[in-house]
Amino acid sequence: MQPTTEQRLWMYRHMVLSRYLEERIEELYMEGKTPVFNMAKGPIPGEMHLSNGQEPCAVGVCAHLTPDDIVTATHRPHHIAVAKGVDLDAMVAEIFGKATGLSGGRGGHMHLFDAAVNFSCSGIIGEGLGPAVGAALSRKMQGKPGVAVAFLGDGAANQGAFHESLNLAAVWRLPVVFVIEDNGWGISVPKQASTAVPRNDRRASGYDIPGMHVADNDVEGVFAMAGEAIARAREGQGPSLIEIETSRLAGHFMGDGEEYRPKGEKERLEQRDPIPRYRQQLLDIGALDETSDAELVERAQTRIEAAIRFAQQSEFLPPEAALEEVFA
Amino acid sequence: MQPTTEQRLWMYRHMVLSRYLEERIEELYMEGKTPVFNMAKGPIPGEMHLSNGQEPCAVGVCAHLTPDDIVTATHRPHHIAVAKGVDLDAMVAEIFGKATGLSGGRGGHMHLFDAAVNFSCSGIIGEGLGPAVGAALSRKMQGKPGVAVAFLGDGAANQGAFHESLNLAAVWRLPVVFVIEDNGWGISVPKQASTAVPRNDRRASGYDIPGMHVADNDVEGVFAMAGEAIARAREGQGPSLIEIETSRLAGHFMGDGEEYRPKGEKERLEQRDPIPRYRQQLLDIGALDETSDAELVERAQTRIEAAIRFAQQSEFLPPEAALEEVFA
Amino acid sequence: MTTTSKSTSRKLTIARAMAEAMAQEMRLDPRVFVMGEDVGPLGGVFGNTRGLFEEFGAERVRDTPISETAFIGAAVGAASDGMRPIVELMFVDFFGVCMDAIYNLMAKNTYFSGGKVKVPLVLMTSTGGGYSDAGQHSQCLYGTFAHLPGMKVVAPSNAYDAKGLMTAAIRDDNPVVFMYHKSLQGMGWLGTEKGATVPVPEESYTVEIGKAAVVREGHDVTLASLAAGVHHCLRAAKILEEGGFSAEVVDLRSLVPLDRETLRESVAKTGRLIVVDEDYHSYGVSGEIIASVAEYSGCRLKAAPQRVAYPDIPIPFAPTMEQWALPNADKVVAAFHEMMKENRGENS
Amino acid sequence: MTTTSKSTSRKLTIARAMAEAMAQEMRLDPRVFVMGEDVGPLGGVFGNTRGLFEEFGAERVRDTPISETAFIGAAVGAASDGMRPIVELMFVDFFGVCMDAIYNLMAKNTYFSGGKVKVPLVLMTSTGGGYSDAGQHSQCLYGTFAHLPGMKVVAPSNAYDAKGLMTAAIRDDNPVVFMYHKSLQGMGWLGTEKGATVPVPEESYTVEIGKAAVVREGHDVTLASLAAGVHHCLRAAKILEEGGFSAEVVDLRSLVPLDRETLRESVAKTGRLIVVDEDYHSYGVSGEIIASVAEYSGCRLKAAPQRVAYPDIPIPFAPTMEQWALPNADKVVAAFHEMMKENRGENS
Ligand SMILES: Cc1ncc(C[n+]2csc(CCOP(=O)(O)OP(=O)(O)O)c2C)c(N)n1
Ligand SMILES: Cc1ncc(C[n+]2csc(CCOP(=O)(O)OP(=O)(O)O)c2C)c(N)n1
Ligand SMILES: [Mg+2]
Ligand SMILES: [Mg+2]
């Protein structure tokens, strides 16, 4: 399955949007955190897991989804949220904890919920899988269209929830796709020290479902595999599992010293940064030229800056609002 | 791998011991529970999960184990306890809740612990797997010999603990063998309604470990596969997974009406009762004759009767003993 | 919404009352469905889904694999997508294999979404011992669930409340943990607490979640409890009555929200409090109830409050030990007499 | 076994004190080992295993997959087989994915085996918020763990106690849950409570599990708390002192066993009690502490006891909301003044 030019540009644009967002968050996050790094300080306090490098997973999958389809993402959710079409203003405002945020600042960066595009994420490893299965069940029972996609990390593939959810989805033949973003790390622990198989797509056969693999963080490889898996799901042929070799260009979270990384790894990964690579690919096939690229990048930056401004200019909810929304 | 005559007779004797124990427990359990079945009544109150039909799994595996090896069993533990060499008197006394029981009556039939032969079991599905992995780790770290075997039901193979434990054992290459007693049921739910693969040994490849299968509840098939897996473990080649097709001749627990069983299933299973089958096999190859069989059966019955008498004649702990042994 | 008419004299067990509430809601609302282990053809190990499979079929009454994390997580996903699942965790003792799905997901998604995602889900689960099912099948764990914010927690003592609370729970837009005590289910094989099988109207009705009930009036002492404990209290009240004392019995019915008003009013009247709780003694329901009264300066106690709770030990198998450890009417009566020895004067 | 000599003036953070206790025990006893996520080369996300990997290597300081059920279950199996594992659950908030291994296995095997199987295991886990890590990374859950029998539960407020309690926990033949509060760890990036970094002797010593400490004497009110809350209390006591009131501060240190004697003695002396608890308000530590005093007829209270606890809400991300909801010294002071308005006479 090959993307159309429009799809190619959509993917590229969303990669650029996402990356620029992360770069800006990185800067803003550090405000108030120098010279002494204290997570509690600055306009964006708390943990921050950046998605730099993992954009191909998000765009290659979400290119096939409509707002009606369901996505559950992880503690590292920004790129996926951007590609799923989460309201950018409200999302950035949520990351800043503002009243105008997706949930008024109650959730923060690990808890982004946008019901309008059926997006959610969570801070617990493997927690999104069950809900994706359930959303797919809901669609099947209601006879409504819709596919659910659960994103997870390679580390998450060793959680019990992974096994239970894949089995349940397979037994009930539900329209779900499980997408593993294999960045080779779970915080400081390398994949080979935590995962008994080199590739998790091999685990699909334990559920009698297709297992697919995308090497080298390849945008169009993701697009192709995800397209197949999502089409299968839409046609009622049940779940699939995809593992994507991707790269975590940043630390696990902001403030990570990354001493555990083998020397040179980071530089190597940066040289394979998927965004300049895909840009070059698009230039090579003529889907993009320098001018249209510059325009696209500028538009993306403008959009992100607007969202940041929106967030910065928004107010916080009054503190007592903490007591609200516990119950519907 | 073929058993010696001695091993054959050992396996047969332990099957007979176990079955006779279950038959007697069945009778004793019903005391005080007729005409109205109330689980709280009689000399053996509480849930009772009989192992009738699953003896091949226990003896075929335990034939390869020494008291030093570790076994963790399930909520349906009697056959395995018998084959592992758990003290019969103390075990039956525990089932009766007596002071002379393995734990003074604190545990009961689902919580049989005999440290002398490294046996334990538990009432939570999949709960024994982690401890088996840990015991194997302990041996490896201490440089002591010993293999750990975790028994589980086919239903348990869909618990998260299964996945996590197999992965951990494989990553650390520990001497553990996982043995699935596939009786086709999890209470009233048939395997095909709960398990996405027809055979769980297929799941082994998700952990890069050998997956073995034994069809038709075959004692010597179990012996051969378990022998191979245990030898691998002893040689430091890591874990294996074995699935054994076995049969639950009784209900899930005593009092189960079993209306959910397809018509004729029970009769069919009874015709394939592994004990008369194995007896015939041993007669056929001359390992057993009618006289030695009768003797063996009688000795087994005598042993069980002695254990039951021991249990019946034992006292209960004083009620306040409930407060003891919470902490070491 | 609360109907108190008990026009009918038809008595139901709690098991049947639960099933009836579910069936009625399933007829009304196609979004309601049931899932869990053995809830289908078997009708639930504790009988509370009997008849549902026959009426609604395998799509809406779904047997699951033994995968509590996945299917409770799935229920949250379905509830967030517009369905109204009723999920069963067969024994509350199993919560440890799936508590993340329950408390980090089910209980928090509404808050995390700023109220935009609703999780209308009923998690029903059996509690309690007394029939020698030992330490992994006999617990109550009321305190464990009630402690964690974001879910309502109810525990009926009789079939009338069970039906009304179940209906209310299904209609609630929030997750409700419905804890039913095995000894009250009316399944013969678990023994039967007669007082739990009461007249239940055929028509649908709700019992408001968050309202305690004064199930017996009195003025010498307040006996506060829930589920099976209510019956111990009622028996104790009878014994005390024979001795010339008048006990008020408060059936909490709901732990979250907790009706502290009813409780405090009662204790303000009686001046004495005994909490009866089959859950573990420390850091649980009994402590909270006592604290809720003690911290309320409107209650002047005539004696130090007492609790008759399960000791802080795993639940032993042997019936001798288990029965000794469980709360019962005699222990409540003894606690009362102990209390009467203390003389604080009128305003202590 | 308790040594109280603080001969050294060397100050350590709690993180370093924990690591030092582990290292000393690992040198003494080859059965002691550490496992958990990122405890190896990284030295623990919260610094408490720093240096161990370098000294003891990958066999004894084991990074695990993100498989808490398996590795905590494995720790139980190893402990039962003669090892003495120290396991890390990175954030206590994650308990839901592995609570079965913790409470049905780790906490019960000794009982189920009639005392014949020992489970000498330390489960260390981080607690607490205050740095905007939101609702799945900021909880305390003290009550959740303390409620379930079979495991000891400690929560130090300073490095001296942390080292002594850790050493005691490792030497204990029972499972001990060691809850360390992130704001006290002394990791700069989590902020630093200065009062937690105190002189710690180089030599090995134990602090007895189950003994509270009166960390400040006073006679007008007892402020009871644990971990980070102790520092709020100490600050409140200073403010109160300026106002002419004298507050006694009780650092519980251990929730299981709970030192009710020290607590009751203190309240018997002061006649007033405020419990400060960062865990959820209802059905938790604060309720239990109040009940433990209220039910003890030796304590005559001059005012209704109060609690300053975390409200029954998930923990919000926005710092404005989170800080507002957290306990602090001002809230304690306000609670005291509120209390002083009540006049019960001397023996109420
Ligand atoms: C159940 C659970 N265990 C541990 C953690 C702590 N934790 C947060 S992210 C992370 C690593 C996750 O690795 P992976 O799934 O590969 O995702 P990545 O961070 O690489 O994107 C861990 C261990 C958690 N959040 N939840
Ligand atoms: C975590 C958990 N979930 C559910 C149960 C209830 N339960 C007890 S036995 C059983 C069926 C187990 O099936 P299987 O593993 O195949 O073992 P079998 O009973 O067939 O021997 C179930 C669901 C439990 N004990 N623990
Ligand atoms: Mg990763
Ligand atoms: Mg089975």
PDB file of C-alpha atoms in Angstrom, chain D residues 176-278:
ATOM      1  CA  VAL D 176       8.287  -5.206  54.716  1.00  0.00           C
ATOM      2  CA  VAL D 177       6.886  -2.499  52.478  1.00  0.00           C
ATOM      3  CA  PHE D 178       9.288   0.406  52.603  1.00  0.00           C
ATOM      4  CA  MET D 179       7.541   3.544  51.398  1.00  0.00           C
ATOM      5  CA  TYR D 180       9.822   6.455  50.667  1.00  0.00           C
ATOM      6  CA  HIS D 181       8.420   9.852  49.892  1.00  0.00           C
ATOM      7  CA  LYS D 182       9.782  11.503  46.781  1.00  0.00           C
ATOM      8  CA  SER D 183       9.898  14.968  48.303  1.00  0.00           C
ATOM      9  CA  LEU D 184      12.220  13.671  51.006  1.00  0.00           C
ATOM     10  CA  GLN D 185      14.627  11.735  48.808  1.00  0.00           C
ATOM     11  CA  GLY D 186      17.094  14.537  48.479  1.00  0.00           C
ATOM     12  CA  MET D 187      17.092  14.280  44.709  1.00  0.00           C
ATOM     13  CA  GLY D 188      17.418  17.882  43.652  1.00  0.00           C
ATOM     14  CA  TRP D 189      15.088  17.432  40.727  1.00  0.00           C
ATOM     15  CA  LEU D 190      12.266  16.540  43.064  1.00  0.00           C
ATOM     16  CA  GLY D 191      12.827  19.478  45.331  1.00  0.00           C
ATOM     17  CA  THR D 192      14.333  18.814  48.706  1.00  0.00           C
ATOM     18  CA  GLU D 193      12.883  18.830  52.138  1.00  0.00           C
ATOM     19  CA  LYS D 194      15.919  19.946  54.113  1.00  0.00           C
ATOM     20  CA  GLY D 195      14.795  18.356  57.343  1.00  0.00           C
ATOM     21  CA  ALA D 196      14.997  14.899  55.805  1.00  0.00           C
ATOM     22  CA  THR D 197      18.731  15.106  55.188  1.00  0.00           C
ATOM     23  CA  VAL D 198      20.204  14.487  58.619  1.00  0.00           C
ATOM     24  CA  PRO D 199      23.342  13.029  60.187  1.00  0.00           C
ATOM     25  CA  VAL D 200      23.627   9.312  59.562  1.00  0.00           C
ATOM     26  CA  PRO D 201      26.198   7.053  61.223  1.00  0.00           C
ATOM     27  CA  GLU D 202      28.482   5.198  58.858  1.00  0.00           C
ATOM     28  CA  GLU D 203      28.191   1.981  60.786  1.00  0.00           C
ATOM     29  CA  SER D 204      25.224  -0.270  60.371  1.00  0.00           C
ATOM     30  CA  TYR D 205      22.302   0.077  62.795  1.00  0.00           C
ATOM     31  CA  THR D 206      18.630  -0.661  62.915  1.00  0.00           C
ATOM     32  CA  VAL D 207      15.575   1.354  63.838  1.00  0.00           C
ATOM     33  CA  GLU D 208      12.964  -0.922  65.299  1.00  0.00           C
ATOM     34  CA  ILE D 209       9.980  -1.464  63.027  1.00  0.00           C
ATOM     35  CA  GLY D 210       6.788  -0.684  64.900  1.00  0.00           C
ATOM     36  CA  LYS D 211       7.981   2.126  67.128  1.00  0.00           C
ATOM     37  CA  ALA D 212       6.809   5.685  66.670  1.00  0.00           C
ATOM     38  CA  ALA D 213       9.036   8.561  67.686  1.00  0.00           C
ATOM     39  CA  VAL D 214       8.073  11.702  69.527  1.00  0.00           C
ATOM     40  CA  VAL D 215      10.156  14.054  67.434  1.00  0.00           C
ATOM     41  CA  ARG D 216       9.099  17.147  69.306  1.00  0.00           C
ATOM     42  CA  GLU D 217       7.584  17.367  72.748  1.00  0.00           C
ATOM     43  CA  GLY D 218       4.665  19.582  73.612  1.00  0.00           C
ATOM     44  CA  HIS D 219       1.510  19.663  75.678  1.00  0.00           C
ATOM     45  CA  ASP D 220      -1.289  21.471  73.860  1.00  0.00           C
ATOM     46  CA  VAL D 221      -1.855  19.203  70.892  1.00  0.00           C
ATOM     47  CA  THR D 222      -0.509  16.037  69.330  1.00  0.00           C
ATOM     48  CA  LEU D 223       0.329  16.301  65.660  1.00  0.00           C
ATOM     49  CA  ALA D 224       0.611  12.770  64.314  1.00  0.00           C
ATOM     50  CA  SER D 225       1.980  12.024  60.877  1.00  0.00           C
ATOM     51  CA  LEU D 226       4.493  10.098  58.845  1.00  0.00           C
ATOM     52  CA  ALA D 227       7.035  10.713  56.077  1.00  0.00           C
ATOM     53  CA  ALA D 228       6.602  14.136  54.448  1.00  0.00           C
ATOM     54  CA  GLY D 229       3.755  14.991  56.785  1.00  0.00           C
ATOM     55  CA  VAL D 230       6.130  15.029  59.741  1.00  0.00           C
ATOM     56  CA  HIS D 231       7.862  18.039  58.258  1.00  0.00           C
ATOM     57  CA  HIS D 232       4.575  19.868  57.827  1.00  0.00           C
ATOM     58  CA  CYS D 233       3.900  19.146  61.481  1.00  0.00           C
ATOM     59  CA  LEU D 234       7.286  20.386  62.592  1.00  0.00           C
ATOM     60  CA  ARG D 235       6.796  23.595  60.691  1.00  0.00           C
ATOM     61  CA  ALA D 236       3.314  23.965  62.143  1.00  0.00           C
ATOM     62  CA  ALA D 237       4.700  23.362  65.626  1.00  0.00           C
ATOM     63  CA  LYS D 238       7.122  26.210  65.145  1.00  0.00           C
ATOM     64  CA  ILE D 239       4.365  28.548  64.031  1.00  0.00           C
ATOM     65  CA  LEU D 240       2.222  27.492  66.953  1.00  0.00           C
ATOM     66  CA  GLU D 241       5.098  28.060  69.310  1.00  0.00           C
ATOM     67  CA  GLU D 242       5.325  31.610  68.107  1.00  0.00           C
ATOM     68  CA  GLY D 243       1.664  31.927  69.034  1.00  0.00           C
ATOM     69  CA  GLY D 244       2.346  30.553  72.478  1.00  0.00           C
ATOM     70  CA  PHE D 245       1.145  27.001  71.923  1.00  0.00           C
ATOM     71  CA  SER D 246       3.157  23.895  72.398  1.00  0.00           C
ATOM     72  CA  ALA D 247       2.654  21.058  69.929  1.00  0.00           C
ATOM     73  CA  GLU D 248       3.943  17.528  70.269  1.00  0.00           C
ATOM     74  CA  VAL D 249       4.867  15.835  67.011  1.00  0.00           C
ATOM     75  CA  VAL D 250       4.602  12.073  66.691  1.00  0.00           C
ATOM     76  CA  ASP D 251       6.347  10.500  63.721  1.00  0.00           C
ATOM     77  CA  LEU D 252       4.575   7.190  63.273  1.00  0.00           C
ATOM     78  CA  ARG D 253       7.416   5.766  61.154  1.00  0.00           C
ATOM     79  CA  SER D 254       5.688   2.420  60.950  1.00  0.00           C
ATOM     80  CA  LEU D 255       2.052   1.849  60.017  1.00  0.00           C
ATOM     81  CA  VAL D 256       2.204  -1.909  60.536  1.00  0.00           C
ATOM     82  CA  PRO D 257       2.777  -2.600  63.317  1.00  0.00           C
ATOM     83  CA  LEU D 258       1.249   0.647  64.511  1.00  0.00           C
ATOM     84  CA  ASP D 259       2.570   2.013  67.769  1.00  0.00           C
ATOM     85  CA  ARG D 260      -0.777   2.907  69.303  1.00  0.00           C
ATOM     86  CA  GLU D 261       0.790   3.187  72.748  1.00  0.00           C
ATOM     87  CA  THR D 262       3.048   6.114  71.913  1.00  0.00           C
ATOM     88  CA  LEU D 263       0.192   7.798  70.115  1.00  0.00           C
ATOM     89  CA  ARG D 264      -2.272   7.327  72.943  1.00  0.00           C
ATOM     90  CA  GLU D 265       0.226   8.405  75.561  1.00  0.00           C
ATOM     91  CA  SER D 266       0.832  11.585  73.676  1.00  0.00           C
ATOM     92  CA  VAL D 267      -2.839  12.367  73.237  1.00  0.00           C
ATOM     93  CA  ALA D 268      -3.538  11.443  76.855  1.00  0.00           C
ATOM     94  CA  LYS D 269      -1.065  14.167  77.714  1.00  0.00           C
ATOM     95  CA  THR D 270      -2.117  16.844  75.222  1.00  0.00           C
ATOM     96  CA  GLY D 271      -5.842  16.129  75.004  1.00  0.00           C
ATOM     97  CA  ARG D 272      -5.913  17.138  71.349  1.00  0.00           C
ATOM     98  CA  LEU D 273      -5.112  15.344  68.130  1.00  0.00           C
ATOM     99  CA  ILE D 274      -4.526  16.416  64.569  1.00  0.00           C
ATOM    100  CA  VAL D 275      -3.560  13.789  62.041  1.00  0.00           C
ATOM    101  CA  VAL D 276      -1.678  14.901  58.970  1.00  0.00           C
ATOM    102  CA  ASP D 277      -1.838  12.493  56.084  1.00  0.00           C
ATOM    103  CA  GLU D 278      -1.038  12.950  52.414  1.00  0.00           C
TER     104      GLU D 278
END
